[in-house]
mmCIF file of C-alpha atoms in Angstrom:
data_model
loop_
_atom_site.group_PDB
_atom_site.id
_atom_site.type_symbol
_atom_site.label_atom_id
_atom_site.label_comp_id
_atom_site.label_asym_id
_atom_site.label_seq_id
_atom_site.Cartn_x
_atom_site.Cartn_y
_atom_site.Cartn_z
ATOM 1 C CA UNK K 1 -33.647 26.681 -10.798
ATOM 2 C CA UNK K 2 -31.189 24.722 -13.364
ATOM 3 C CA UNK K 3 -28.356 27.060 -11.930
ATOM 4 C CA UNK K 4 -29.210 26.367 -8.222
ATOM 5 C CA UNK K 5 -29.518 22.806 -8.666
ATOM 6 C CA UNK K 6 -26.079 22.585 -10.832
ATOM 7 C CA UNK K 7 -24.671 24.544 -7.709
ATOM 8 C CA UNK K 8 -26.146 22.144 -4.952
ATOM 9 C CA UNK K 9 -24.734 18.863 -6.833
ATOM 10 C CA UNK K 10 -21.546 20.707 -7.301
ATOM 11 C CA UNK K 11 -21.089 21.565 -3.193
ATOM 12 C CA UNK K 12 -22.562 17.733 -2.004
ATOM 13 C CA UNK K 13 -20.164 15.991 -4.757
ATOM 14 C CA UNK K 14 -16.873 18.388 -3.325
ATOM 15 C CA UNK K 15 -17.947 17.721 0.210
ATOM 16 C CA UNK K 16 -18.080 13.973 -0.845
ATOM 17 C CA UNK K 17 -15.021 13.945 -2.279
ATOM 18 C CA UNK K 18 -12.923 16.043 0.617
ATOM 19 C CA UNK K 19 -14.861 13.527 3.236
ATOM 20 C CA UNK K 20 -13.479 10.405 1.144
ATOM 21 C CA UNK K 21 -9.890 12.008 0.903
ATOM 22 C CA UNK K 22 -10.352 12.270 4.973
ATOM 23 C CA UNK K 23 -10.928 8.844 5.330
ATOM 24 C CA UNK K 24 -7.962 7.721 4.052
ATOM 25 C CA UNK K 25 -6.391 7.544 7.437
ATOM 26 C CA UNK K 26 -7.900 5.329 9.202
ATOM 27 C CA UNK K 27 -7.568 3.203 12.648
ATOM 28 C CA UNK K 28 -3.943 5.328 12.531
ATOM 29 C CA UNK K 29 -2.604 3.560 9.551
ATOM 30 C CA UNK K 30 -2.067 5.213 6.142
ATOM 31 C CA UNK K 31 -3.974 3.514 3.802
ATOM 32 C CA UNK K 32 -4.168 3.994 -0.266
ATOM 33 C CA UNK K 33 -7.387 4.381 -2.446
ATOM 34 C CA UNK K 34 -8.466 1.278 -4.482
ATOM 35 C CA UNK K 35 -9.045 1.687 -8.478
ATOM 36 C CA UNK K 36 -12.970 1.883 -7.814
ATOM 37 C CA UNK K 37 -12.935 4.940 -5.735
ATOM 38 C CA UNK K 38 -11.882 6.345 -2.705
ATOM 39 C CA UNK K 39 -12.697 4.270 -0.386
ATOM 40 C CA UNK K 40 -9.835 2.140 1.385
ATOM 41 C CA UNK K 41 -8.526 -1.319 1.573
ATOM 42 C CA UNK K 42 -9.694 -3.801 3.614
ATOM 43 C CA UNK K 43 -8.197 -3.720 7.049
ATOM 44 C CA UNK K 44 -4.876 -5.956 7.452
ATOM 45 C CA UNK K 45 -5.553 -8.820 9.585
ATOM 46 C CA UNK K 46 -2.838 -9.899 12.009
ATOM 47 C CA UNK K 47 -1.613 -12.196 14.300
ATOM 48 C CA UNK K 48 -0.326 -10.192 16.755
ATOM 49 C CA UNK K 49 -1.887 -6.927 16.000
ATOM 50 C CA UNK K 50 -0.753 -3.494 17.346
ATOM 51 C CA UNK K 51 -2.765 -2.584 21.092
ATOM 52 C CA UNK K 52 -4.821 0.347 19.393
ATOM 53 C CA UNK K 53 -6.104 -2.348 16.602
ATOM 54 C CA UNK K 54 -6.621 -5.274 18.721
ATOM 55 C CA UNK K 55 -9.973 -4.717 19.319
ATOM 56 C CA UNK K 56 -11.345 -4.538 16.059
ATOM 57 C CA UNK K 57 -8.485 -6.803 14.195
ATOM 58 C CA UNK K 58 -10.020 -10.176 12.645
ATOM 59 C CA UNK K 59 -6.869 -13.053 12.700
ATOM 60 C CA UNK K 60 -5.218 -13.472 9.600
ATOM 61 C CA UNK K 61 -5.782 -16.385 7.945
ATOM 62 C CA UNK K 62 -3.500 -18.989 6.450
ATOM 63 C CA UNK K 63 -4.010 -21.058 3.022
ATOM 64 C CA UNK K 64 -2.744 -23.831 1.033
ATOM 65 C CA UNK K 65 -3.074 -26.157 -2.421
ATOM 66 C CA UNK K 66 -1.643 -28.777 -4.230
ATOM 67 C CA UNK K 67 0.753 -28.379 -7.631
ATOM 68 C CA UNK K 68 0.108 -31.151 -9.942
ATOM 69 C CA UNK K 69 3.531 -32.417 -11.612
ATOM 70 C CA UNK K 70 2.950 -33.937 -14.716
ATOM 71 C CA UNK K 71 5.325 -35.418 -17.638
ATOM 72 C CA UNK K 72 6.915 -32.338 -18.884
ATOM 73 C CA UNK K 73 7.310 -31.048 -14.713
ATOM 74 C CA UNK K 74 4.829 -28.907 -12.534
ATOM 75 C CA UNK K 75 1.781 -26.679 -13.663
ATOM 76 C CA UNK K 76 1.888 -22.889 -13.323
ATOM 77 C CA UNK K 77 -0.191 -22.353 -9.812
ATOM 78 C CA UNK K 78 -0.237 -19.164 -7.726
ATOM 79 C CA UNK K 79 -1.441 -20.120 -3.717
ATOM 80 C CA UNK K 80 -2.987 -17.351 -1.532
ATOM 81 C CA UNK K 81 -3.946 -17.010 1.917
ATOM 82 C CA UNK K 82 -7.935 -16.991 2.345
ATOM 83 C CA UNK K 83 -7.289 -13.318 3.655
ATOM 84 C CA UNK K 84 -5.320 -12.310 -0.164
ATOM 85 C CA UNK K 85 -2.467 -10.903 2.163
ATOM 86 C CA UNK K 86 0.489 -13.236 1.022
ATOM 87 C CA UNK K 87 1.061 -15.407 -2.271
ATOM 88 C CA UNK K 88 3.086 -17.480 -4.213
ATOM 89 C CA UNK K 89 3.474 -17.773 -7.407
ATOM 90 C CA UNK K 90 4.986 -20.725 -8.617
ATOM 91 C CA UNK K 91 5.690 -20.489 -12.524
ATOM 92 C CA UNK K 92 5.339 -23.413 -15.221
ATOM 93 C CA UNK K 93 7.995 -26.122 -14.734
ATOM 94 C CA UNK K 94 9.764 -24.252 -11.798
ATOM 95 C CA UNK K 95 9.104 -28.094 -9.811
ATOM 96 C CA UNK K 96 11.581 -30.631 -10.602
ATOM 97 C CA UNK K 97 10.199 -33.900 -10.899
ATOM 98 C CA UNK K 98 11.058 -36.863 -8.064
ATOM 99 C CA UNK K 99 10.054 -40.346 -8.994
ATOM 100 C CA UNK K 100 6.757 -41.952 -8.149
ATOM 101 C CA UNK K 101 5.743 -38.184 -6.635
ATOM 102 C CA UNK K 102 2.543 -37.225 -8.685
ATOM 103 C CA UNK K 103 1.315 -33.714 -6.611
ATOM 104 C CA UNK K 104 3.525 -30.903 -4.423
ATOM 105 C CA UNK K 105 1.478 -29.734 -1.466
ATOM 106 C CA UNK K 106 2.033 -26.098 0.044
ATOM 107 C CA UNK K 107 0.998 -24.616 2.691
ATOM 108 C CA UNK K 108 1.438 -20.459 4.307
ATOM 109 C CA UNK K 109 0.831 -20.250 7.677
ATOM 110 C CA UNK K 110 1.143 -16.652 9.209
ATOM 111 C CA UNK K 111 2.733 -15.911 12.138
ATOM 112 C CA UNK K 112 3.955 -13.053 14.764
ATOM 113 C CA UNK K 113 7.511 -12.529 13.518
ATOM 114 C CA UNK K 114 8.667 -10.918 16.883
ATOM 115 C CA UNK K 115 8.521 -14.964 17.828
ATOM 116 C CA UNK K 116 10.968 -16.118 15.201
ATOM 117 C CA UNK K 117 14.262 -13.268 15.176
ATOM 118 C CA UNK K 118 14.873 -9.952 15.402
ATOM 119 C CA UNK K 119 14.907 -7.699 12.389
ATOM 120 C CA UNK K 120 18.027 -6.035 10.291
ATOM 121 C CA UNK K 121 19.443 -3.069 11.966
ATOM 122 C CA UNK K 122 17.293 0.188 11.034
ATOM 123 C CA UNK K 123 14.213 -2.072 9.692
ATOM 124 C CA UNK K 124 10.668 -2.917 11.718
ATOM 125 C CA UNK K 125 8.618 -5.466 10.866
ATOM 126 C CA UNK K 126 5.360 -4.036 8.906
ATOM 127 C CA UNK K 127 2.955 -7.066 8.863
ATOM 128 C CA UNK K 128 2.734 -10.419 9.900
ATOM 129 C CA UNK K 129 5.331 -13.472 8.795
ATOM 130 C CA UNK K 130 4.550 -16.156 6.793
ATOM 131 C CA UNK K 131 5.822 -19.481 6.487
ATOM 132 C CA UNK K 132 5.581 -21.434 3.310
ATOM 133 C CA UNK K 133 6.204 -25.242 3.270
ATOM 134 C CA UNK K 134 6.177 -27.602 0.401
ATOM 135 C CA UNK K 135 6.361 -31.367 0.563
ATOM 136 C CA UNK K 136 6.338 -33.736 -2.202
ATOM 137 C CA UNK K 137 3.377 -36.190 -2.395
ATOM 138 C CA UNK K 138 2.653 -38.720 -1.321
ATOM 139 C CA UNK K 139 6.386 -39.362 -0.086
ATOM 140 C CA UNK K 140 6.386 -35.697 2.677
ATOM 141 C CA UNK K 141 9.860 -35.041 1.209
ATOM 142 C CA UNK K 142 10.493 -31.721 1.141
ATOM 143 C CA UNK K 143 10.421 -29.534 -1.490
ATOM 144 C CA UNK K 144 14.015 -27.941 -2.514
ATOM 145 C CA UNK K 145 13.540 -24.829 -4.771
ATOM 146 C CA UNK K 146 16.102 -24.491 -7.574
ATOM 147 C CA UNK K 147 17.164 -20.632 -7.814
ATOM 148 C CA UNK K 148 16.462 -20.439 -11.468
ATOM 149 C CA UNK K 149 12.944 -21.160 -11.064
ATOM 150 C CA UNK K 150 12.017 -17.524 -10.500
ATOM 151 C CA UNK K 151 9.260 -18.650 -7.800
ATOM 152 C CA UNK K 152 7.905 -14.735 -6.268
ATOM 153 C CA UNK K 153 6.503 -14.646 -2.952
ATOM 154 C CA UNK K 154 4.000 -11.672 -2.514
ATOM 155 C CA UNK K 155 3.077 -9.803 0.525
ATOM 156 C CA UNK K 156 0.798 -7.287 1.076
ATOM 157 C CA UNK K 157 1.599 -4.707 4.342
ATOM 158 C CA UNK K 158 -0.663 -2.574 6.708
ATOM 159 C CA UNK K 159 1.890 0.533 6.859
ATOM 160 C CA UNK K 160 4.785 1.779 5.130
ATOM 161 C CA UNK K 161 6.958 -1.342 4.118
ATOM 162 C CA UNK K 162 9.598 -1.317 1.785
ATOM 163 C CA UNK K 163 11.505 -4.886 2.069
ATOM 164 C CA UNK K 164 10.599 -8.301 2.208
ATOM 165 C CA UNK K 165 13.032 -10.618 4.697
ATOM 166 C CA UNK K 166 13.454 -13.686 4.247
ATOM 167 C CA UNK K 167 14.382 -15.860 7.770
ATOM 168 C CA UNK K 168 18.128 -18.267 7.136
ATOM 169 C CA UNK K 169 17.836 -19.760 10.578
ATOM 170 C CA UNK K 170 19.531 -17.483 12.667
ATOM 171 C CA UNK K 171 18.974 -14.174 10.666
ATOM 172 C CA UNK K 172 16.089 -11.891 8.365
ATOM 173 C CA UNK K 173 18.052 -11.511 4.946
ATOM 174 C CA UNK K 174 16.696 -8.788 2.851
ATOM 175 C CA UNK K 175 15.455 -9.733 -0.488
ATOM 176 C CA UNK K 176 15.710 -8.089 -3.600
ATOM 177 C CA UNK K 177 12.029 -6.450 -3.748
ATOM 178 C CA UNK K 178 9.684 -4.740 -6.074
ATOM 179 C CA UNK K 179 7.058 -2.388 -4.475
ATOM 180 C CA UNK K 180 3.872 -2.221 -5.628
ATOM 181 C CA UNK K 181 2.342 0.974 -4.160
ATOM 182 C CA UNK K 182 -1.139 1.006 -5.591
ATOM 183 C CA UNK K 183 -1.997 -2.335 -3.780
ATOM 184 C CA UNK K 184 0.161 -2.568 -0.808
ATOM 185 C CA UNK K 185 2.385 -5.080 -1.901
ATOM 186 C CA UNK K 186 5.917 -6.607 -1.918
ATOM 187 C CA UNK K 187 6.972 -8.841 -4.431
ATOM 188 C CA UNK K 188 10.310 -10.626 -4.220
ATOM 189 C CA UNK K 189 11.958 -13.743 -6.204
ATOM 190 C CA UNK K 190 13.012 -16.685 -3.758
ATOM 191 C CA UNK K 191 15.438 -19.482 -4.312
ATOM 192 C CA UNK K 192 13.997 -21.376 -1.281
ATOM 193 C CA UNK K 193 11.351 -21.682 0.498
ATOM 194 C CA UNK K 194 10.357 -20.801 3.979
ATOM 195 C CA UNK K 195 9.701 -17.644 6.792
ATOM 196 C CA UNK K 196 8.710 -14.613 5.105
ATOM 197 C CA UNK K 197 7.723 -10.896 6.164
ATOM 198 C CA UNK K 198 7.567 -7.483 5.249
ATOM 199 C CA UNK K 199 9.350 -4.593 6.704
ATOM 200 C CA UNK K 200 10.329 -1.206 6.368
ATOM 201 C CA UNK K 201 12.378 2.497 8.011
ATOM 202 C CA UNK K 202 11.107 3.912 11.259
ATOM 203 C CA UNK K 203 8.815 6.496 9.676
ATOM 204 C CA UNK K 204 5.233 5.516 11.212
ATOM 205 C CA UNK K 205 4.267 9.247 11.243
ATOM 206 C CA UNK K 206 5.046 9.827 7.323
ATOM 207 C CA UNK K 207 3.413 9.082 4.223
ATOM 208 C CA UNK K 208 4.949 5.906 1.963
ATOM 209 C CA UNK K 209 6.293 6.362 -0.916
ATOM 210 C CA UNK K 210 4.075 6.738 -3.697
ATOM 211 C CA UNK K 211 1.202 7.908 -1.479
ATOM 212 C CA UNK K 212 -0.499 11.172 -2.132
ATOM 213 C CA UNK K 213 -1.317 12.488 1.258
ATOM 214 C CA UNK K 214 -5.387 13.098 2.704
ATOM 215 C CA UNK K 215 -4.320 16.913 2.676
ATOM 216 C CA UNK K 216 -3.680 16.577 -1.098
ATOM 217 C CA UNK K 217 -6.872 15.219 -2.418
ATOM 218 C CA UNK K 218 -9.118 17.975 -0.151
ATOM 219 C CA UNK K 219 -7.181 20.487 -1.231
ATOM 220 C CA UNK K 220 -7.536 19.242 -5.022
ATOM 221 C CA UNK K 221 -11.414 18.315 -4.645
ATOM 222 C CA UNK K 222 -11.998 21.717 -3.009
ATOM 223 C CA UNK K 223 -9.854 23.982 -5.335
ATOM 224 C CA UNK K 224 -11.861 21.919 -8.387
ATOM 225 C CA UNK K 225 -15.051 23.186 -6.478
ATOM 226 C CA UNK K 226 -14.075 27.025 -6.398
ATOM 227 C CA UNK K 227 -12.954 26.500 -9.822
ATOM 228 C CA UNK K 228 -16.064 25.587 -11.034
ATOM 229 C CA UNK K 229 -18.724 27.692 -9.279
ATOM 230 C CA UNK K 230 -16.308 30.840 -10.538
ATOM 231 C CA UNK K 231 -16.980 29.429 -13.848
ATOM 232 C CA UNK K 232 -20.965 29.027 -13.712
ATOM 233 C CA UNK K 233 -21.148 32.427 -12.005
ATOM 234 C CA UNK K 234 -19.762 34.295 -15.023
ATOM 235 C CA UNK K 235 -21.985 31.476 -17.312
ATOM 236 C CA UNK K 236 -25.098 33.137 -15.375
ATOM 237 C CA UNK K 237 -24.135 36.505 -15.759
#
């Protein structure tokens, strides 16, 4: 009985784990397992979403806060959409003080990028845009960055991104940027502010990098399965 029961649990928790690896591909997009199992990220939200998501797609969100500035310049404060799909990260001191300004208000609004340029050569947008604004309160001046401030915008994307553009007015500029495979992220250092989005190659049919494919993990679970019963079989014997 001890032997069968092993045996049972052994079969359900492969099963489990070759369903899980399955699911990984969902609603068409490739999607990477979170540190507390297999199941997979939340679904991107966007603004203009792709025709085979629009049904189920829940509009991304925007988000906002103010940076106190204080004697010795601004607080350390990272601002995040309500939705956790873009940030910025503002570092100690990376504010210059104006006079009689006390706070620095910002604000990310996302947006459909296809409304504000087209992208590089060779590059499609993966994920909404988003705009950050700063003004300096309570005068509204805006806020100029200074490039040695080391300010990172973050963004997370719903594909296979590897670049986040920045927008100059009349052109995306590609931005020096780290990828974060685990969690679906960009990060990139800014010297000013502005429109913001994530892109990447024309490879919607392949796997990112970094991203084991579905195939992978059911062949792994199931090969871990035979492994095992061979093992208890020659235990019983």
């Amino acid at each position: 009985m001890t032997f069968r029961s092993l045996t049972s649990g052994l079969i359900a928790a492969g099963l489990y784990l070759t369903v899980a690896a399955l699911s990984l591909r969902s609603g068409g997009l490739i999607v990477r397992p979170v540190f507390d199992g297999l199941a997979p990220p939340a679904p991107y939200r966007w603004v203009d979403p792709p025709a085979e998501l629009a049904e189920d797609n829940i509009r991304a969100r925007g988000g906002g806060a103010t940076i106190e500035l204080g004697p010795a310049g601004s607080v350390a404060k990272s601002i995040t959409t309500g939705d956790g799909q873009a940030s910025v990260i503002f570092p100690a001191g990376s504010i210059a003080l104006r006079p009689e300004q006390s706070t620095v208000r910002v604000r990310i609004t996302p947006k459909d990028p296809d409304t504000i340029g087209l992208p590089p050569s060779n590059l499609f947008f993966d994920g909404n845009a988003y705009e950050v604004r700063a003004t300096y309160e309570p005068s509204g001046e805006p806020l100029m960055l200074d490039p040695a401030a080391k300010v990172q915008v973050v963004l997370r994307y719903p594909r296979h991104a590897t670049s986040i553009l920045r927008w100059t007015g009349s052109a995306w500029d590609i931005l020096d940027t780290t990828t974060v495979p685990q969690s679906l992220q960009l990060l990139a250092a800014i010297g000013d502010l502005g429109s913001f989005v994530s892109a990447g190659p024309p490879q919607s049919d392949a796997t990112p990098p970094g991203v084991t494919p579905w195939w992978a993990y059911a062949a792994a679970g199931s090969g871990l399965l035979l492994v095992t019963l061979g093992a208890l079989r020659r235990v019983k014997r």
